[in-house]
Amino acid sequence: MTGKELIFSTLKLNKCKRAPWVPFVGVHGAFLTGYNSESYLKSKELIVKGVSAAIQEYKPDGIPVVFDLQLEAEALGCGVIWANENPPSVIGHPLADGISLSDLTIPGSRDGRIGLVMDAVKELRDKYPDIALYGLVTGPFTLGLHLLGTEIFMQMFTDEYAVHNLMRFCTDTAKAMSRYYSEAGCDIIAIVDPMTSQIGTEQFESFVSEYMKEIFDYVRRLNKYSSFFVCGDAQHNIEAMCNCLPDNVSIDENIPLDYVRDVCLSKGISFGGNLKLTSTLLLGNIDDSIGDALDCLEKGGEKGFILAPGCDLPYRTVVENLKAVSDIAVDSYKREVARILHSGSTIKDSESREGENFKPDEPKKADNNKDQLSDKGKLTPERYKNSSKVKIDVITLDSASCAPCQYMMSAVSRASEQFGERVEVEEFKIKESKGLEMMSLLNVKKIPTICIDGEVCFSSNIPPVDVLKNEIESRLSNKETK
């Protein structure tokens, strides 16, 4: 059975000998080939070279061609800024800058960088006929945020008609992109809508569900399989996502895999994801990576599960960590040996720590990481004591590469700017050991999260700017009266 056939069988919920392995290689492909992200994502040749290198190293059953949620936005006129180790970030929102929605037209298959991506799909399709190619489409709600900015959250309450008009346009764009990927040769159309984790189920059902159902129905009519990708704490929306009728739901480590398994299988839908991007694959070691993969495989079970990272792999993800996951994913003998060894090391480790205040779920720190703080006192409650300033700490994956993180940082920036030096804002990225340390010390459970004066205030929930302003004003007032 080829990798493609294994994935198709899994999507049909057949019991398979093993779970398919799909590393979500985005700009990590640039790292593998020695280029920066901008050069990579602007070149058909480099994309083909990077995906080919990933296939050679990681022996996947399926793989995305690119993981770039700004592709459609850029073609529609959104301003973007490039970074060496991340996809571009949207910094300009046409609909917030005076452009009318009626002035926008659905991008064509050659507009912006779309054409070179489709050319890469065609070349990879010819080169790797037995591997399932994923075409990743920016979901309508996330694309709406790119076009309008965080004002969309307020408009959901003040101008529902305008939001539905925007979602209509973004849905038509997603359907067009699905067709381009299908015609170029992709097997699976993944609608990637991470911003849906930032809204409640009622809002999801009011503004997202009908449009997603339409997209997945369209993908079926293209005779392709579909997947609904989400990241962040979307647990409250998993059932609503399933009700949109995709063939697959893919999630990150914010959501318990066994919970997703039970909901998805009860709805007749396959599921996948959950490998930890940062604490394991980026900052961990081979043993951490194997342990995480074994845990996912055990919870995922023998039906309907696709082993994959929680989202697109960071640029500098450790190659040996991914190769270790690949080994146990595709080789039954190595997987069984790893299970035995991991079980023994877990028992031994548990015994050696007996009587200690051991927290098995606490994120591990990377050894010899230059970003680790030498003065841990800076990250204790002393950081906030007797300060006349309001300190806002935003715990993110990385606002340069994660859309929910980017828009949460944007909301904090807009809300705090009028207060000047009375408010200090700092981003802590869990791609760095300092960020993991801060996450642990502040007891943050979900990403992204806003903490104010050491308290978790908005966990995986982007607040309207006015709500955040009021919270800052209240805290400043309390400090001034003391």
XYZ file of C-alpha atoms in Angstrom:
482
model
C 0.000 0.000 0.000
C 1.427 3.384 -0.981
C 1.486 6.311 1.415
C -1.299 7.966 -0.527
C -3.440 4.818 -0.367
C -2.802 4.511 3.381
C -4.023 8.065 3.953
C -7.101 7.527 1.775
C -7.924 4.343 3.704
C -7.494 6.161 7.015
C -9.758 8.997 5.884
C -12.397 6.357 5.118
C -12.030 5.101 8.728
C -10.739 1.698 7.693
C -8.618 -0.131 10.246
C -5.018 0.110 9.012
C -1.778 -1.593 10.022
C -0.349 1.754 11.085
C -1.250 5.432 11.265
C -0.150 7.561 8.307
C 2.675 10.053 8.936
C 2.279 13.619 7.621
C 4.947 16.128 8.717
C 3.590 19.627 8.132
C 6.673 20.997 6.424
C 6.389 24.691 5.642
C 9.396 26.975 5.934
C 11.267 24.069 7.528
C 11.808 23.105 3.897
C 13.798 26.334 3.525
C 15.944 25.314 6.499
C 16.608 21.902 4.971
C 17.892 23.516 1.792
C 19.823 26.408 3.360
C 17.621 29.323 2.314
C 15.619 31.941 4.188
C 11.828 31.874 4.170
C 11.366 34.756 1.761
C 13.647 33.311 -0.907
C 12.022 29.913 -0.453
C 8.390 31.025 -0.667
C 9.079 33.172 -3.713
C 10.619 30.358 -5.761
C 8.963 27.343 -7.346
C 12.343 25.665 -7.676
C 13.197 26.099 -3.993
C 9.769 24.876 -2.828
C 10.213 21.715 -4.903
C 13.750 21.328 -3.562
C 12.628 21.819 0.066
C 9.664 19.431 -0.111
C 11.858 16.876 -1.881
C 14.456 17.173 0.891
C 11.727 16.648 3.507
C 10.458 13.573 1.670
C 13.981 12.187 1.539
C 14.621 12.816 5.264
C 11.225 12.023 6.800
C 9.644 9.377 4.518
C 6.122 10.797 4.802
C 2.887 9.301 3.537
C 1.623 12.785 2.797
C 3.012 16.324 2.886
C 1.830 19.895 2.256
C 3.316 21.763 -0.685
C 3.486 25.049 1.231
C 2.176 26.202 4.608
C 1.582 29.908 4.050
C -1.651 31.453 5.308
C -0.772 34.793 3.777
C -0.739 33.573 0.166
C -4.303 34.642 -0.650
C -4.133 37.762 1.523
C -1.055 39.045 -0.276
C -2.695 38.441 -3.666
C -5.693 40.445 -2.427
C -3.571 43.476 -1.532
C -2.746 42.922 2.135
C 0.609 44.383 3.105
C 3.038 41.750 4.369
C 6.413 41.820 6.083
C 8.962 39.069 5.559
C 11.177 37.340 8.092
C 14.128 35.026 7.587
C 12.652 32.089 9.505
C 8.874 32.511 9.255
C 6.243 32.889 6.572
C 5.281 36.522 5.931
C 3.023 38.338 8.401
C 0.099 40.527 7.389
C 0.611 44.152 8.429
C -1.864 45.920 6.172
C -5.623 45.320 6.075
C -7.261 46.767 2.929
C -10.789 46.902 4.339
C -9.540 48.789 7.398
C -7.671 51.235 5.171
C -10.635 52.484 3.149
C -10.849 49.843 0.409
C -14.368 48.575 -0.215
C -15.131 44.864 -0.332
C -16.768 45.451 -3.721
C -13.391 46.628 -5.028
C -11.792 43.241 -4.349
C -11.847 40.386 -6.830
C -11.166 36.711 -6.202
C -7.506 35.978 -6.995
C -6.776 34.051 -10.156
C -4.569 30.977 -10.356
C -1.580 33.093 -11.492
C -2.028 36.099 -9.184
C 0.621 37.011 -6.624
C 2.650 33.952 -5.646
C -0.262 31.576 -6.294
C 1.019 30.669 -9.745
C 4.453 29.549 -8.600
C 2.880 27.446 -5.831
C 0.635 25.702 -8.359
C 3.643 25.086 -10.586
C 5.397 23.508 -7.599
C 2.363 21.253 -7.011
C 2.479 20.033 -10.614
C 6.181 19.232 -10.483
C 5.906 17.463 -7.122
C 2.874 15.514 -8.347
C 4.893 14.130 -11.251
C 7.915 13.478 -9.059
C 6.114 11.717 -6.176
C 2.982 9.956 -7.488
C 2.649 7.718 -4.404
C 2.684 10.485 -1.780
C -0.481 12.391 -0.861
C -0.037 16.099 -1.552
C -1.910 18.534 0.687
C -3.072 21.857 -0.731
C -3.495 24.301 2.152
C -6.168 26.984 1.755
C -6.566 29.921 4.139
C -9.925 29.504 5.862
C -12.578 32.199 5.383
C -12.545 33.547 8.942
C -8.751 33.872 9.049
C -8.718 35.467 5.584
C -11.436 37.855 6.799
C -9.153 38.910 9.652
C -6.315 39.486 7.218
C -8.541 41.726 5.104
C -10.282 43.644 7.914
C -8.087 43.245 10.987
C -9.303 42.754 14.554
C -12.273 45.015 13.877
C -14.022 41.846 12.720
C -14.532 40.817 16.356
C -16.476 44.014 17.088
C -18.414 43.840 13.820
C -19.689 40.398 14.796
C -21.770 42.251 17.390
C -22.393 45.598 15.666
C -22.721 44.763 11.943
C -23.508 41.103 11.283
C -24.494 41.867 7.691
C -21.025 43.211 6.901
C -19.338 40.162 8.448
C -21.511 37.791 6.409
C -20.678 39.713 3.241
C -16.988 39.377 4.080
C -17.356 35.671 4.826
C -19.161 35.205 1.517
C -16.233 36.721 -0.371
C -13.642 34.747 1.609
C -15.601 31.522 1.062
C -15.668 32.082 -2.680
C -11.919 32.721 -2.541
C -11.376 29.466 -0.602
C -13.419 27.537 -3.179
C -11.379 29.032 -6.015
C -8.110 28.108 -4.268
C -9.438 24.592 -3.646
C -10.076 24.253 -7.373
C -6.596 25.525 -8.273
C -4.949 23.005 -5.940
C -7.194 20.210 -7.192
C -6.435 20.919 -10.850
C -2.699 21.141 -10.112
C -2.715 17.658 -8.576
C -3.280 17.854 -4.790
C -5.080 14.913 -3.205
C -6.290 16.563 -0.010
C -7.592 20.100 0.348
C -6.981 21.366 3.881
C -8.892 24.458 4.968
C -6.643 26.075 7.584
C -8.611 28.445 9.810
C -6.688 28.934 13.070
C -8.587 32.083 14.045
C -11.754 30.056 14.626
C -10.190 28.956 17.917
C -10.618 32.539 19.117
C -14.420 32.655 18.918
C -17.137 30.898 20.875
C -19.321 28.095 19.546
C -22.312 30.413 19.108
C -20.250 32.772 16.961
C -18.744 29.833 15.075
C -22.172 28.482 14.218
C -23.441 31.965 13.275
C -20.524 33.125 11.120
C -18.466 30.086 10.094
C -20.422 26.828 9.938
C -22.541 27.416 6.849
C -19.548 28.653 4.859
C -17.324 25.763 5.869
C -20.049 23.259 4.968
C -20.241 24.856 1.541
C -16.464 24.629 1.052
C -16.235 20.977 2.101
C -19.197 20.099 -0.122
C -17.396 21.827 -3.001
C -14.214 19.834 -2.302
C -16.249 16.614 -2.439
C -17.614 17.676 -5.832
C -14.011 18.133 -6.954
C -13.595 14.437 -6.036
C -10.973 15.275 -3.402
C -10.654 14.619 0.327
C -10.818 17.499 2.793
C -9.365 18.428 6.166
C -10.223 21.167 8.640
C -7.022 22.454 10.275
C -7.219 24.518 13.447
C -4.728 25.505 16.136
C -5.072 26.977 19.603
C -7.666 26.018 22.184
C -10.479 25.028 19.838
C -11.797 22.251 22.072
C -15.119 24.028 22.529
C -15.604 24.079 18.743
C -14.549 20.528 17.811
C -18.099 19.219 17.567
C -19.149 22.263 15.541
C -16.148 21.690 13.246
C -17.221 18.075 12.719
C -20.729 19.250 11.898
C -19.216 21.117 8.921
C -18.608 17.633 7.462
C -14.910 17.572 6.544
C -13.229 14.218 5.979
C -10.663 15.017 8.666
C -10.053 17.369 11.600
C -6.456 18.242 12.493
C -5.546 19.843 15.823
C -2.531 20.895 17.902
C -1.381 20.081 21.426
C -3.780 22.587 23.032
C -6.568 19.987 22.812
C -6.499 16.486 24.360
C -6.169 13.990 21.516
C -8.424 11.409 23.155
C -11.195 14.018 23.380
C -10.877 14.834 19.675
C -10.744 11.119 18.848
C -13.991 10.388 20.644
C -15.877 13.320 19.145
C -14.595 12.792 15.609
C -15.140 9.035 15.484
C -18.665 9.429 16.853
C -19.320 11.720 13.864
C -17.660 9.386 11.356
C -14.711 11.740 10.773
C -10.978 11.014 10.849
C -8.599 13.116 12.942
C -4.931 13.926 13.342
C -2.146 16.123 14.648
C -1.153 16.716 18.281
C 2.654 16.234 18.161
C 4.169 19.052 20.235
C 5.900 21.591 18.026
C 8.145 23.434 20.439
C 8.731 21.652 23.735
C 9.315 18.354 21.910
C 10.288 18.708 18.242
C 12.077 22.057 18.416
C 13.501 22.238 21.950
C 13.387 18.587 23.018
C 15.614 15.644 22.139
C 15.168 12.348 20.324
C 13.795 10.570 23.387
C 11.261 13.356 23.987
C 10.139 13.148 20.367
C 9.763 9.375 20.408
C 7.824 9.509 23.678
C 5.472 12.162 22.331
C 4.885 10.217 19.110
C 4.199 6.982 20.995
C 1.726 8.784 23.228
C -0.094 10.196 20.191
C -0.168 6.808 18.460
C -1.559 5.127 21.562
C -4.295 7.722 22.042
C -5.041 7.950 18.327
C -5.729 4.237 18.063
C -5.958 2.035 14.998
C -8.746 3.750 13.093
C -8.955 7.201 11.561
C -5.795 8.731 13.057
C -3.061 10.573 11.123
C 0.157 11.290 13.021
C 1.248 14.878 12.398
C 2.620 17.940 14.187
C 0.119 20.343 15.699
C 0.789 22.953 13.009
C 3.514 23.932 10.533
C 6.965 22.975 11.703
C 9.206 25.799 12.952
C 12.074 26.685 10.619
C 14.791 25.189 12.846
C 12.923 22.082 13.985
C 15.573 19.497 14.885
C 16.015 17.151 11.944
C 17.056 14.194 14.113
C 13.912 14.585 16.229
C 11.705 14.390 13.151
C 13.649 11.458 11.749
C 13.159 9.619 15.047
C 9.396 10.179 14.791
C 9.471 9.046 11.162
C 11.301 5.840 12.081
C 8.702 4.674 14.555
C 5.810 5.938 12.435
C 6.686 3.897 9.328
C 8.603 0.905 10.770
C 6.584 -1.489 12.947
C 9.696 -3.172 14.359
C 11.303 0.106 15.431
C 7.956 1.228 16.856
C 7.650 -1.897 19.014
C 11.249 -1.602 20.238
C 10.657 2.066 21.069
C 7.534 1.159 23.037
C 9.466 -1.346 25.125
C 12.411 0.981 25.724
C 10.205 3.977 26.442
C 8.098 1.979 28.892
C 11.221 0.866 30.750
C 12.721 4.346 30.873
C 9.434 5.790 32.083
C 9.273 3.326 34.987
C 12.919 3.922 35.847
C 12.525 7.694 35.651
C 9.416 7.571 37.823
C 11.199 5.495 40.459
C 14.210 7.807 40.500
C 11.951 10.780 41.119
C 9.801 9.153 43.797
C 9.258 11.507 46.680
C 10.198 14.585 44.643
C 7.826 17.363 43.639
C 7.811 16.082 40.053
C 5.414 17.601 37.522
C 5.290 15.327 34.463
C 3.202 17.738 32.383
C 5.490 20.712 32.925
C 7.244 21.809 29.705
C 10.861 20.673 29.547
C 13.636 23.218 29.245
C 16.140 22.902 26.460
C 19.677 22.279 27.666
C 22.324 24.908 26.974
C 19.823 27.234 25.310
C 21.212 30.741 25.042
C 17.768 32.255 25.398
C 17.287 30.808 28.888
C 17.226 33.475 31.597
C 20.140 33.520 33.965
C 18.155 35.576 36.457
C 14.983 33.627 37.114
C 13.853 36.271 39.573
C 12.785 38.343 36.604
C 10.025 35.817 35.962
C 8.668 35.506 39.492
C 5.876 37.482 41.187
C 8.581 39.975 42.215
C 8.403 41.149 38.615
C 5.030 42.758 39.349
C 5.351 43.841 43.007
C 5.356 47.544 43.836
C 5.321 48.562 40.182
C 3.381 51.642 39.160
C 3.157 50.225 35.646
C 0.762 47.643 34.256
C 2.793 44.748 32.874
C 1.250 42.760 30.054
C 2.896 39.467 29.142
C 1.618 37.726 26.012
C 2.509 34.045 25.804
C 2.632 33.001 22.150
C 4.020 30.416 19.803
C 5.493 33.286 17.792
C 3.488 36.292 16.586
C 5.607 36.377 13.432
C 4.342 32.983 12.292
C 1.118 32.183 14.198
C -2.008 34.085 13.095
C -3.876 33.958 16.449
C -0.684 35.078 18.206
C -0.206 37.904 15.723
C -3.722 39.255 16.181
C -3.569 38.917 19.945
C -0.356 40.972 19.968
C -2.026 43.483 17.645
C -4.976 43.864 20.026
C -2.637 44.380 22.993
C -0.599 46.951 21.075
C -3.668 48.936 20.024
C -5.200 48.832 23.495
C -2.033 49.903 25.305
C -0.650 52.581 22.987
C -2.625 55.464 24.508
C -1.186 54.750 27.966
C 2.407 55.282 26.913
C 5.102 54.251 29.361
C 2.575 53.390 32.066
C 2.072 50.035 30.334
C 4.827 47.556 29.502
C 4.138 44.848 26.927
C 6.367 41.844 26.363
C 5.923 38.797 24.162
C 7.172 35.435 25.416
C 7.517 32.895 22.603
C 7.349 29.261 23.604
C 9.689 28.550 20.678
C 12.315 29.796 23.168
C 13.096 28.332 26.569
C 12.396 31.698 28.217
C 8.865 31.514 26.860
C 8.373 27.977 28.155
C 9.639 29.101 31.559
C 7.231 32.026 31.641
C 4.371 29.774 30.540
C 5.095 27.449 33.452
C 5.563 30.192 36.063
C 2.336 31.974 35.116
C 0.472 28.653 34.901
C -0.595 29.330 31.331
C -2.382 26.346 29.794
C -3.317 27.562 26.310
C -1.593 29.493 23.531
C -1.891 32.413 22.938
C -2.686 33.954 26.335
C -2.657 37.497 27.715
C -1.446 37.862 31.310
C -1.759 41.191 33.103
C 0.330 41.831 36.223
C 1.037 38.119 36.485
C -2.580 36.964 36.149
C -4.030 34.975 33.270
C -6.733 37.241 31.829
C -7.469 36.136 28.261
C -6.628 32.510 27.516
C -6.753 31.635 23.815
C -9.333 34.363 23.387
C -8.605 37.651 21.634
C -10.569 40.357 23.471
C -12.062 43.395 21.721
C -9.669 46.327 22.007
C -12.132 48.333 24.139
C -12.451 45.476 26.639
C -8.676 45.319 26.964
C -8.440 49.105 27.337
C -10.968 49.037 30.176
C -8.980 46.303 31.945
C -5.780 48.347 31.666
C -7.499 51.531 32.899
C -8.960 49.686 35.887
C -5.575 48.311 36.904
C -3.841 51.658 36.491
C -6.527 53.292 38.606
C -6.052 50.709 41.360
C -2.296 51.292 41.361
C -2.725 55.053 41.598
C -5.059 54.842 44.605
C -2.686 52.644 46.600
